[in-house]
């Protein structure tokens, strides 16, 4: 049996006619840049999330950079981010000229509020919580800290589309939030795309101007800008997929519950700590595994795709190393990176495929131990 890490072929086969129809409509109307498909997607995404504004941009990485920059982050500022996250976060902070400051993660693989508070200095301007693997960070504590220190908060929701913290959607807590629609995300484009959401009218207008060379009216340049627009084809595809994302997230949750149940007696792995099953969207199902690399090779040989998110935490990457003793300063993130393994999870995964992954893991440890 084959179990890919993710199966976009199956996902797109399930909505093939609607996809073809959608693409034809974009081609027939020439609405490639701006226009009705982008407007419709921005309106529908904002409405589903319950926010005033959604602004489509070129990628999730650009979204973080633009949100931070337009919120006022600049040279000599510090921005606190989790040590355990994707490289895009540190890249985007560095693009603003600010200094990235890492905080270690909690037991849920997310920014630890206690660590966050310890990293605040007189130069701290903003905080970038990331809802890792689809599970919300502790937004009550993090919001309180940002509020009491008067810090900008930009949430990175690249992995958490429509997850909720205590009943409230991630992406609705901070000054703004960013999303990635990389093809493999819970709702993905057919290329690069991202967006920024916010309830702040002034910030929304600045972001809208910036992503389009600083103008709203042709040849009237209001601010220095850039070109980072979500194109019409991606917007139309995302608008179609928006109808399905709740169903797909529900399927991911069902599969995650099966993994949690079937793997509970396997003592050589640690299952992910889940705060609230019903509000996690399981972009990734990440375990900690003894003999991780051997297990990964064993699963590959059995036709099972896996991933590692991430091979190194950000402070361990030479380019982004903050100096000092990273093992001591970020013990959770550094320790985890040797054990993390992401198992296949995607809406079209069958129970038989999941059972095959589980029995293969059990077989590996039977042979190895
Ligand atoms: C947590 C996180 N932030 C940002 C990004 C960047 O998004 P994009 O690939 O759309 O630039 C990703 C994408 O993988 C991500 O996982």
Short mmCIF file of N, CA and C in Angstrom, two decimals, residues 83-85 104-105 109 133 286-289 292-293 307-317 326-327 330-342:
data_model
loop_
_atom_site.label_atom_id
_atom_site.label_comp_id
_atom_site.label_asym_id
_atom_site.label_seq_id
_atom_site.Cartn_x
_atom_site.Cartn_y
_atom_site.Cartn_z
N UNK A 83 10.92 29.85 18.86
CA UNK A 83 12.14 29.23 18.33
C UNK A 83 11.78 28.08 17.39
N UNK A 84 10.63 27.45 17.66
CA UNK A 84 10.19 26.33 16.83
C UNK A 84 9.16 26.81 15.83
N UNK A 85 9.62 27.23 14.67
CA UNK A 85 8.67 27.57 13.61
C UNK A 85 9.41 27.55 12.28
N UNK A 104 11.36 30.14 23.70
CA UNK A 104 11.20 28.68 23.59
C UNK A 104 9.72 28.29 23.52
N UNK A 105 9.47 27.06 23.08
CA UNK A 105 8.08 26.61 22.96
C UNK A 105 7.61 25.87 24.22
N UNK A 109 4.14 22.65 21.53
CA UNK A 109 5.00 23.07 20.40
C UNK A 109 4.78 24.54 20.05
N UNK A 133 1.34 23.71 13.70
CA UNK A 133 0.75 22.43 13.27
C UNK A 133 -0.79 22.45 13.25
N UNK A 286 2.19 15.66 14.41
CA UNK A 286 3.62 15.55 14.72
C UNK A 286 3.84 14.75 15.99
N UNK A 287 4.55 13.64 15.85
CA UNK A 287 4.90 12.83 17.02
C UNK A 287 6.38 13.06 17.36
N UNK A 288 6.76 12.60 18.56
CA UNK A 288 8.20 12.53 18.87
C UNK A 288 8.54 11.05 18.93
N UNK A 289 9.56 10.67 18.16
CA UNK A 289 9.83 9.24 18.00
C UNK A 289 11.28 8.90 18.35
N UNK A 292 14.22 8.18 15.45
CA UNK A 292 13.39 8.86 14.44
C UNK A 292 13.83 8.59 13.00
N UNK A 293 15.13 8.74 12.75
CA UNK A 293 15.58 8.62 11.35
C UNK A 293 15.45 7.18 10.84
N UNK A 307 7.28 13.64 7.08
CA UNK A 307 8.01 14.91 7.00
C UNK A 307 8.67 15.22 8.34
N UNK A 308 9.53 16.23 8.35
CA UNK A 308 10.12 16.69 9.63
C UNK A 308 9.93 18.19 9.70
N UNK A 309 9.18 18.62 10.68
CA UNK A 309 8.88 20.05 10.83
C UNK A 309 9.27 20.50 12.23
N UNK A 310 10.53 20.86 12.43
CA UNK A 310 11.54 21.11 11.40
C UNK A 310 12.82 20.40 11.81
N UNK A 311 13.71 20.21 10.84
CA UNK A 311 14.95 19.49 11.10
C UNK A 311 15.79 20.22 12.16
N UNK A 312 15.78 21.54 12.09
CA UNK A 312 16.44 22.36 13.11
C UNK A 312 15.47 23.44 13.57
N UNK A 313 15.53 23.76 14.86
CA UNK A 313 14.78 24.94 15.30
C UNK A 313 15.55 26.16 14.78
N UNK A 314 14.88 27.31 14.75
CA UNK A 314 15.53 28.48 14.13
C UNK A 314 16.87 28.86 14.78
N UNK A 315 16.97 28.84 16.12
CA UNK A 315 18.27 29.24 16.70
C UNK A 315 19.41 28.28 16.33
N UNK A 316 19.08 27.07 15.91
CA UNK A 316 20.12 26.10 15.53
C UNK A 316 20.64 26.32 14.11
N UNK A 317 19.93 27.09 13.31
CA UNK A 317 20.35 27.33 11.92
C UNK A 317 21.44 28.41 11.94
N UNK A 326 22.50 27.88 22.73
CA UNK A 326 21.10 27.69 22.30
C UNK A 326 20.45 26.48 22.98
N UNK A 327 21.27 25.48 23.30
CA UNK A 327 20.71 24.28 23.98
C UNK A 327 20.15 24.66 25.34
N UNK A 330 17.04 27.42 24.71
CA UNK A 330 15.81 26.94 24.06
C UNK A 330 15.73 25.42 24.20
N UNK A 331 15.71 24.92 25.45
CA UNK A 331 15.84 23.47 25.64
C UNK A 331 14.73 22.67 24.94
N UNK A 332 13.51 23.16 24.99
CA UNK A 332 12.41 22.38 24.39
C UNK A 332 12.57 22.29 22.87
N UNK A 333 12.80 23.44 22.25
CA UNK A 333 12.88 23.45 20.78
C UNK A 333 14.06 22.63 20.29
N UNK A 334 15.20 22.80 20.95
CA UNK A 334 16.42 22.13 20.47
C UNK A 334 16.30 20.61 20.69
N UNK A 335 15.77 20.24 21.87
CA UNK A 335 15.63 18.81 22.17
C UNK A 335 14.66 18.15 21.18
N UNK A 336 13.56 18.83 20.90
CA UNK A 336 12.54 18.24 20.04
C UNK A 336 13.02 17.96 18.63
N UNK A 337 13.89 18.82 18.12
CA UNK A 337 14.16 18.71 16.68
C UNK A 337 14.79 17.37 16.29
N UNK A 338 15.38 16.67 17.23
CA UNK A 338 15.96 15.35 16.90
C UNK A 338 14.90 14.25 16.86
N UNK A 339 13.70 14.54 17.39
CA UNK A 339 12.68 13.49 17.54
C UNK A 339 11.43 13.70 16.68
N UNK A 340 11.24 14.94 16.20
CA UNK A 340 9.97 15.25 15.53
C UNK A 340 9.78 14.45 14.25
N UNK A 341 8.58 13.94 14.08
CA UNK A 341 8.24 13.26 12.82
C UNK A 341 6.77 13.54 12.50
N UNK A 342 6.52 14.03 11.30
CA UNK A 342 5.14 14.34 10.89
C UNK A 342 4.59 13.16 10.09
#
